[in-house]
Short mmCIF file of C-alpha atoms in Angstrom, two decimals:
data_model
loop_
_atom_site.label_atom_id
_atom_site.label_comp_id
_atom_site.label_asym_id
_atom_site.label_seq_id
_atom_site.Cartn_x
_atom_site.Cartn_y
_atom_site.Cartn_z
CA UNK A 1144 -8.49 6.12 -9.29
CA UNK A 1145 -10.43 8.08 -6.66
CA UNK A 1146 -9.98 11.52 -5.83
CA UNK A 1147 -10.25 14.17 -2.68
CA UNK A 1148 -12.03 17.60 -3.65
CA UNK A 1149 -11.74 16.91 -7.30
CA UNK A 1150 -7.81 16.25 -6.71
CA UNK A 1151 -6.83 13.04 -7.59
CA UNK A 1152 -4.59 11.46 -4.64
CA UNK A 1153 -1.19 11.48 -7.41
CA UNK A 1154 -1.51 14.77 -8.06
CA UNK A 1155 -1.19 15.92 -4.16
CA UNK A 1156 1.98 13.66 -4.49
CA UNK A 1157 3.24 15.03 -7.44
CA UNK A 1158 2.46 18.68 -5.96
CA UNK A 1159 4.83 18.14 -2.91
CA UNK A 1160 7.73 16.71 -4.52
CA UNK A 1161 7.83 19.82 -7.24
CA UNK A 1162 7.79 22.49 -4.45
CA UNK A 1163 10.56 20.29 -2.85
CA UNK A 1164 13.43 22.47 -1.44
CA UNK A 1165 16.54 20.81 -3.02
CA UNK A 1166 20.31 20.96 -3.29
CA UNK A 1167 22.28 21.98 -6.63
CA UNK A 1168 23.14 18.59 -7.20
CA UNK A 1169 19.57 17.37 -6.63
CA UNK A 1170 18.65 19.85 -8.65
CA UNK A 1171 20.69 19.07 -11.40
CA UNK A 1172 19.40 15.21 -11.31
CA UNK A 1173 15.81 16.50 -11.15
CA UNK A 1174 15.66 18.32 -14.30
CA UNK A 1175 17.74 15.37 -16.04
CA UNK A 1176 15.11 13.31 -15.22
CA UNK A 1177 12.56 15.42 -16.20
CA UNK A 1178 13.82 16.68 -19.47
CA UNK A 1179 14.69 13.20 -20.41
CA UNK A 1180 11.84 11.53 -20.48
CA UNK A 1181 9.41 15.39 -21.25
CA UNK A 1182 11.20 17.13 -22.60
CA UNK A 1183 12.09 17.82 -26.51
CA UNK A 1184 14.84 19.52 -28.55
CA UNK A 1185 13.55 22.14 -31.15
CA UNK A 1186 14.89 23.83 -33.87
CA UNK A 1187 14.31 27.02 -35.78
CA UNK A 1188 11.59 29.69 -34.79
CA UNK A 1189 12.46 32.84 -32.56
CA UNK A 1190 15.87 30.43 -31.85
CA UNK A 1191 18.34 28.22 -34.01
CA UNK A 1192 17.54 26.03 -30.46
CA UNK A 1193 15.76 25.89 -27.71
CA UNK A 1194 14.80 23.56 -24.83
CA UNK A 1195 10.98 22.72 -24.22
CA UNK A 1196 9.47 20.80 -21.23
CA UNK A 1197 6.13 19.70 -21.33
CA UNK A 1198 3.82 19.00 -18.10
CA UNK A 1199 -0.03 18.51 -17.46
CA UNK A 1200 0.73 19.95 -13.50
CA UNK A 1201 1.37 23.45 -13.38
CA UNK A 1202 3.41 22.84 -10.40
CA UNK A 1203 6.26 20.86 -12.33
CA UNK A 1204 6.11 23.37 -15.11
CA UNK A 1205 7.52 26.27 -12.33
CA UNK A 1206 9.35 23.72 -10.91
CA UNK A 1207 11.45 23.35 -13.55
CA UNK A 1208 10.88 26.85 -14.68
CA UNK A 1209 13.13 27.76 -11.44
CA UNK A 1210 15.88 25.23 -12.10
CA UNK A 1211 16.77 26.31 -15.26
CA UNK A 1212 17.29 30.21 -13.79
CA UNK A 1213 18.90 28.63 -10.10
CA UNK A 1214 21.22 26.06 -12.20
CA UNK A 1215 22.38 28.17 -15.45
CA UNK A 1216 20.60 31.79 -14.89
CA UNK A 1217 17.80 30.56 -17.86
CA UNK A 1218 15.35 32.72 -17.83
CA UNK A 1219 12.92 30.21 -19.31
CA UNK A 1220 9.45 31.43 -20.62
CA UNK A 1221 6.13 30.04 -21.02
CA UNK A 1222 3.08 28.87 -22.86
CA UNK A 1223 0.54 26.58 -22.30
CA UNK A 1224 -1.96 24.81 -24.95
CA UNK A 1225 -5.29 22.45 -24.79
CA UNK A 1226 -4.25 18.90 -25.50
CA UNK A 1227 -6.53 17.16 -27.84
CA UNK A 1228 -5.07 13.12 -26.48
CA UNK A 1229 -6.38 14.31 -22.91
CA UNK A 1230 -9.22 15.12 -22.97
CA UNK A 1231 -8.68 19.20 -23.27
CA UNK A 1232 -6.40 19.07 -20.57
CA UNK A 1233 -4.11 22.39 -19.88
CA UNK A 1234 -0.73 21.49 -21.20
CA UNK A 1235 1.69 23.74 -19.64
CA UNK A 1236 5.21 24.36 -21.68
CA UNK A 1237 8.39 25.70 -20.15
CA UNK A 1238 10.93 26.95 -23.34
CA UNK A 1239 14.51 28.14 -22.61
CA UNK A 1240 16.39 29.45 -25.60
CA UNK A 1241 19.42 30.07 -24.24
CA UNK A 1242 22.64 27.87 -23.50
CA UNK A 1243 21.04 24.98 -24.74
CA UNK A 1244 23.67 22.76 -25.82
CA UNK A 1245 25.71 23.87 -22.37
CA UNK A 1246 22.65 22.70 -20.09
CA UNK A 1247 22.33 19.16 -21.96
CA UNK A 1248 26.39 18.30 -21.15
CA UNK A 1249 25.86 19.17 -18.21
CA UNK A 1250 22.68 17.39 -17.43
CA UNK A 1251 23.60 14.66 -19.47
CA UNK A 1252 20.95 14.37 -22.07
CA UNK A 1253 20.47 13.70 -25.51
CA UNK A 1254 17.58 13.62 -27.01
CA UNK A 1255 19.11 11.63 -29.95
CA UNK A 1256 21.12 8.65 -28.06
CA UNK A 1257 19.45 6.30 -25.16
CA UNK A 1258 22.50 7.28 -23.52
CA UNK A 1259 22.41 7.78 -19.47
CA UNK A 1260 24.09 10.24 -16.58
CA UNK A 1261 26.78 9.35 -15.03
CA UNK A 1262 28.31 12.48 -12.98
CA UNK A 1263 24.73 13.94 -12.50
CA UNK A 1264 24.07 10.63 -10.11
CA UNK A 1265 27.07 10.71 -8.44
CA UNK A 1266 26.76 13.36 -6.29
CA UNK A 1267 24.67 12.42 -1.87
CA UNK A 1268 20.84 12.81 -2.62
CA UNK A 1269 21.20 12.74 -6.79
CA UNK A 1270 19.66 9.51 -7.10
CA UNK A 1271 16.37 10.12 -4.95
CA UNK A 1272 16.35 13.21 -6.96
CA UNK A 1273 16.46 11.90 -9.98
CA UNK A 1274 13.68 9.31 -9.54
CA UNK A 1275 11.63 12.26 -7.90
CA UNK A 1276 12.47 13.43 -11.60
CA UNK A 1277 11.11 10.62 -13.36
CA UNK A 1278 7.73 10.32 -11.31
CA UNK A 1279 7.56 13.80 -12.29
CA UNK A 1280 7.47 13.38 -15.49
CA UNK A 1281 5.33 9.57 -15.86
CA UNK A 1282 4.26 8.17 -12.65
CA UNK A 1283 0.85 7.08 -10.91
CA UNK A 1284 0.19 6.12 -7.70
CA UNK A 1285 -3.59 4.43 -6.74
CA UNK A 1286 -5.23 6.32 -4.08
CA UNK A 1287 -4.63 5.33 -1.01
CA UNK A 1288 -8.33 4.38 -0.01
CA UNK A 1289 -8.54 2.23 -2.89
CA UNK A 1290 -7.97 -1.44 -2.10
CA UNK A 1291 -4.82 -2.16 -3.90
CA UNK A 1292 -1.69 -1.02 -3.68
CA UNK A 1293 0.35 0.15 -7.16
CA UNK A 1294 3.03 2.98 -8.19
CA UNK A 1295 4.00 3.37 -11.58
CA UNK A 1296 6.57 5.94 -13.85
CA UNK A 1297 5.90 5.42 -17.44
CA UNK A 1298 7.94 5.94 -19.45
CA UNK A 1299 8.89 6.25 -23.64
CA UNK A 1300 11.45 3.44 -24.15
CA UNK A 1301 12.49 0.09 -22.73
CA UNK A 1302 16.02 1.32 -22.36
CA UNK A 1303 15.28 3.65 -19.56
CA UNK A 1304 12.71 2.21 -17.67
CA UNK A 1305 15.09 -0.42 -17.35
CA UNK A 1306 17.70 1.95 -16.23
CA UNK A 1307 15.47 3.16 -13.55
CA UNK A 1308 14.50 0.14 -12.19
CA UNK A 1309 18.57 -0.82 -11.93
CA UNK A 1310 18.72 2.63 -10.01
CA UNK A 1311 15.47 1.88 -7.79
CA UNK A 1312 16.41 -1.74 -6.95
CA UNK A 1313 19.97 -1.58 -6.60
CA UNK A 1314 21.23 2.02 -5.83
CA UNK A 1315 18.43 3.69 -4.33
CA UNK A 1316 19.11 2.04 -1.09
CA UNK A 1317 16.55 0.63 -0.59
CA UNK A 1318 15.08 -3.17 -0.61
CA UNK A 1319 12.88 -1.65 -3.59
CA UNK A 1320 11.61 -4.71 -6.32
CA UNK A 1321 10.47 -2.65 -9.04
CA UNK A 1322 9.49 -4.45 -12.62
CA UNK A 1323 9.11 -3.45 -15.99
CA UNK A 1324 6.31 -4.51 -17.93
CA UNK A 1325 4.98 -3.31 -21.72
CA UNK A 1326 1.30 -1.62 -21.71
CA UNK A 1327 0.14 0.28 -24.63
CA UNK A 1328 3.25 0.91 -26.06
CA UNK A 1329 5.08 2.45 -23.52
CA UNK A 1330 7.35 0.59 -20.74
CA UNK A 1331 6.35 0.80 -17.27
CA UNK A 1332 8.13 0.64 -13.97
CA UNK A 1333 5.79 -0.50 -11.43
CA UNK A 1334 5.66 -1.47 -7.44
CA UNK A 1335 2.96 -3.35 -6.13
CA UNK A 1336 3.35 -4.18 -2.11
CA UNK A 1337 2.44 -1.48 0.42
CA UNK A 1338 5.44 -1.04 2.26
CA UNK A 1339 7.35 -0.55 -1.35
CA UNK A 1340 4.93 2.03 -2.28
CA UNK A 1341 5.66 4.22 0.71
CA UNK A 1342 9.33 3.78 0.89
CA UNK A 1343 9.42 5.47 -2.41
CA UNK A 1344 6.83 8.07 -1.25
CA UNK A 1345 9.53 8.78 1.36
CA UNK A 1346 12.75 8.88 -1.06
CA UNK A 1347 11.27 10.73 -3.41
CA UNK A 1348 10.29 14.07 -1.20
CA UNK A 1349 6.46 13.07 -0.60
CA UNK A 1350 6.31 12.67 3.48
CA UNK A 1351 2.99 14.60 4.08
CA UNK A 1352 1.32 12.24 0.92
CA UNK A 1353 3.61 8.73 2.35
CA UNK A 1354 1.82 9.80 6.39
CA UNK A 1355 -1.72 9.75 4.24
CA UNK A 1356 -1.18 6.49 2.62
CA UNK A 1357 -0.17 4.69 5.80
CA UNK A 1358 -2.55 6.24 7.17
CA UNK A 1359 -5.81 4.73 4.49
CA UNK A 1360 -2.96 1.46 5.31
CA UNK A 1361 -3.28 0.54 8.75
CA UNK A 1362 -7.01 1.70 8.95
CA UNK A 1363 -7.42 -0.54 6.18
CA UNK A 1364 -5.22 -3.53 7.72
CA UNK A 1365 -7.35 -2.87 11.09
CA UNK A 1366 -11.00 -3.10 9.76
CA UNK A 1367 -9.67 -6.51 7.84
CA UNK A 1368 -8.45 -7.67 11.46
CA UNK A 1369 -11.84 -6.74 12.78
CA UNK A 1370 -13.27 -8.77 10.18
CA UNK A 1371 -11.40 -11.44 10.07
CA UNK A 1372 -11.93 -11.34 14.04
CA UNK A 1373 -15.36 -11.59 14.00
CA UNK A 1374 -15.57 -14.35 11.21
CA UNK A 1375 -13.45 -16.59 13.65
CA UNK A 1376 -15.46 -15.39 16.40
CA UNK A 1377 -18.87 -16.55 14.57
CA UNK A 1378 -17.02 -19.57 14.03
CA UNK A 1379 -16.38 -20.51 16.91
CA UNK A 1380 -19.78 -19.10 17.91
CA UNK A 1381 -21.50 -21.50 15.52
CA UNK A 1382 -19.29 -24.53 16.35
CA UNK A 1383 -20.04 -23.86 20.46
CA UNK A 1384 -23.76 -24.00 19.51
CA UNK A 1385 -24.06 -27.33 17.05
CA UNK A 1386 -21.52 -29.18 20.43
CA UNK A 1387 -23.87 -27.61 22.96
CA UNK A 1388 -27.35 -29.25 21.06
CA UNK A 1389 -25.72 -32.15 20.63
CA UNK A 1390 -24.44 -32.64 24.15
CA UNK A 1391 -28.01 -31.21 25.49
CA UNK A 1392 -29.81 -34.10 23.13
CA UNK A 1393 -27.40 -36.06 24.60
CA UNK A 1394 -27.82 -35.38 28.66
CA UNK A 1395 -31.76 -35.41 28.12
CA UNK A 1396 -31.98 -39.13 26.62
CA UNK A 1397 -29.74 -39.79 29.39
CA UNK A 1398 -32.38 -38.42 31.84
CA UNK A 1399 -35.30 -39.30 30.40
CA UNK A 1400 -33.92 -43.54 30.73
CA UNK A 1401 -31.91 -42.93 34.07
CA UNK A 1402 -31.84 -40.21 35.96
CA UNK A 1403 -29.27 -37.75 36.46
CA UNK A 1404 -29.25 -38.45 39.58
CA UNK A 1405 -28.05 -41.98 38.71
CA UNK A 1406 -24.53 -40.62 37.69
CA UNK A 1407 -23.27 -40.78 41.32
CA UNK A 1408 -21.13 -37.48 40.42
CA UNK A 1409 -22.71 -34.32 41.90
CA UNK A 1410 -19.77 -31.93 39.94
CA UNK A 1411 -20.88 -33.90 36.38
CA UNK A 1412 -24.78 -34.52 37.66
CA UNK A 1413 -24.34 -29.92 38.20
CA UNK A 1414 -22.36 -29.61 34.52
CA UNK A 1415 -25.30 -31.33 32.38
CA UNK A 1416 -27.85 -29.41 34.02
CA UNK A 1417 -26.09 -26.12 32.84
CA UNK A 1418 -25.49 -27.67 29.62
CA UNK A 1419 -29.37 -28.19 29.59
CA UNK A 1420 -29.84 -24.67 30.46
CA UNK A 1421 -27.18 -23.01 28.20
CA UNK A 1422 -27.05 -24.77 25.47
CA UNK A 1423 -24.79 -22.34 23.64
CA UNK A 1424 -22.51 -21.54 26.25
CA UNK A 1425 -18.53 -21.92 25.91
CA UNK A 1426 -17.06 -24.48 27.80
CA UNK A 1427 -15.48 -21.21 29.42
CA UNK A 1428 -18.61 -19.98 30.04
CA UNK A 1429 -19.93 -23.06 31.78
CA UNK A 1430 -16.54 -23.45 33.80
CA UNK A 1431 -17.32 -20.13 35.38
CA UNK A 1432 -20.99 -21.50 35.68
CA UNK A 1433 -20.05 -24.33 37.87
CA UNK A 1434 -17.16 -22.42 39.75
CA UNK A 1435 -20.14 -20.37 41.10
CA UNK A 1436 -22.29 -23.00 41.84
CA UNK A 1437 -20.12 -25.48 43.67
CA UNK A 1438 -18.33 -22.39 45.22
CA UNK A 1439 -14.39 -23.64 44.23
CA UNK A 1440 -12.64 -23.04 41.23
CA UNK A 1441 -13.52 -25.48 37.93
CA UNK A 1442 -11.42 -24.64 34.89
CA UNK A 1443 -12.51 -25.75 31.55
CA UNK A 1444 -9.94 -28.26 31.33
CA UNK A 1445 -11.99 -29.90 33.68
CA UNK A 1446 -15.08 -29.21 32.58
CA UNK A 1447 -13.70 -30.71 29.34
CA UNK A 1448 -12.63 -33.39 30.43
CA UNK A 1449 -16.17 -34.01 32.55
CA UNK A 1450 -17.90 -34.33 28.84
CA UNK A 1451 -15.30 -36.62 27.72
CA UNK A 1452 -16.20 -39.11 30.69
CA UNK A 1453 -19.95 -38.86 30.18
CA UNK A 1454 -19.69 -39.05 26.00
CA UNK A 1455 -17.37 -42.16 26.72
CA UNK A 1456 -19.76 -43.59 29.18
CA UNK A 1457 -23.03 -42.16 29.10
CA UNK A 1458 -23.09 -41.46 25.01
CA UNK A 1459 -25.43 -43.28 23.83
CA UNK A 1460 -28.15 -43.14 26.59
CA UNK A 1461 -27.30 -46.43 28.59
#
């Protein structure tokens, strides 16, 4: 994945999502998804029961801390460690040791059973917020400068992946076509089309990143369009040159054997002389040259008709 100033596009998307303002209902849905995928229950230690949420992104850890405090008045604590499985990168930990059972019940999170929330998702705006929490937990998106479009959320369980797919495809209010595959022990919910990726970024509140994504997308599509036009123009030019060269050869043969004046058709004679002078010219260009020479308008179709008449009657040099 390409990076800008050392920060990946996926990182920028997550930073923007994490900084978003949310209503209390949206905050609850956001934290529920984030905790469901990136949280775990700790038993023992300084407190008999604690929730620990892990993230590679400091902004995600801060968003979780704010949510714990805003929703439940819980002052979580921070710690960090170096991950041996993530190339030595820093892993941030948010640990909540108060109201653990109350919070898990309210958030409808059960670490021991594959259950999924119902009440949390009922308020307006809750489903986009829930999807944004899931994306922060395991999401990734290709840099818009790359030639392929791909957004995914890697999840630990197949049940949760299929639950999120249903939320995305059927309940988000957008015509998404998310699919689930298994890859390296994870279950991945993904989107491939550019408009689907763009709509997802808007849905989860990454509007600035979506604007950047769309700018790259438009620039690429214009470049592809220009390339197609150049290729088409090149093909048309080569076709015109081949056609003009064949006509020139036949005209020269006819002129050698009969002379162009024997045609007794001033317009056709002028056209053939112009073709000898301009073997690479298109029919449109010849029509303009002939119009100028004759002092009257001669259309492209008329030029084409004159050439066809010459080919039919004298094209073999008779």
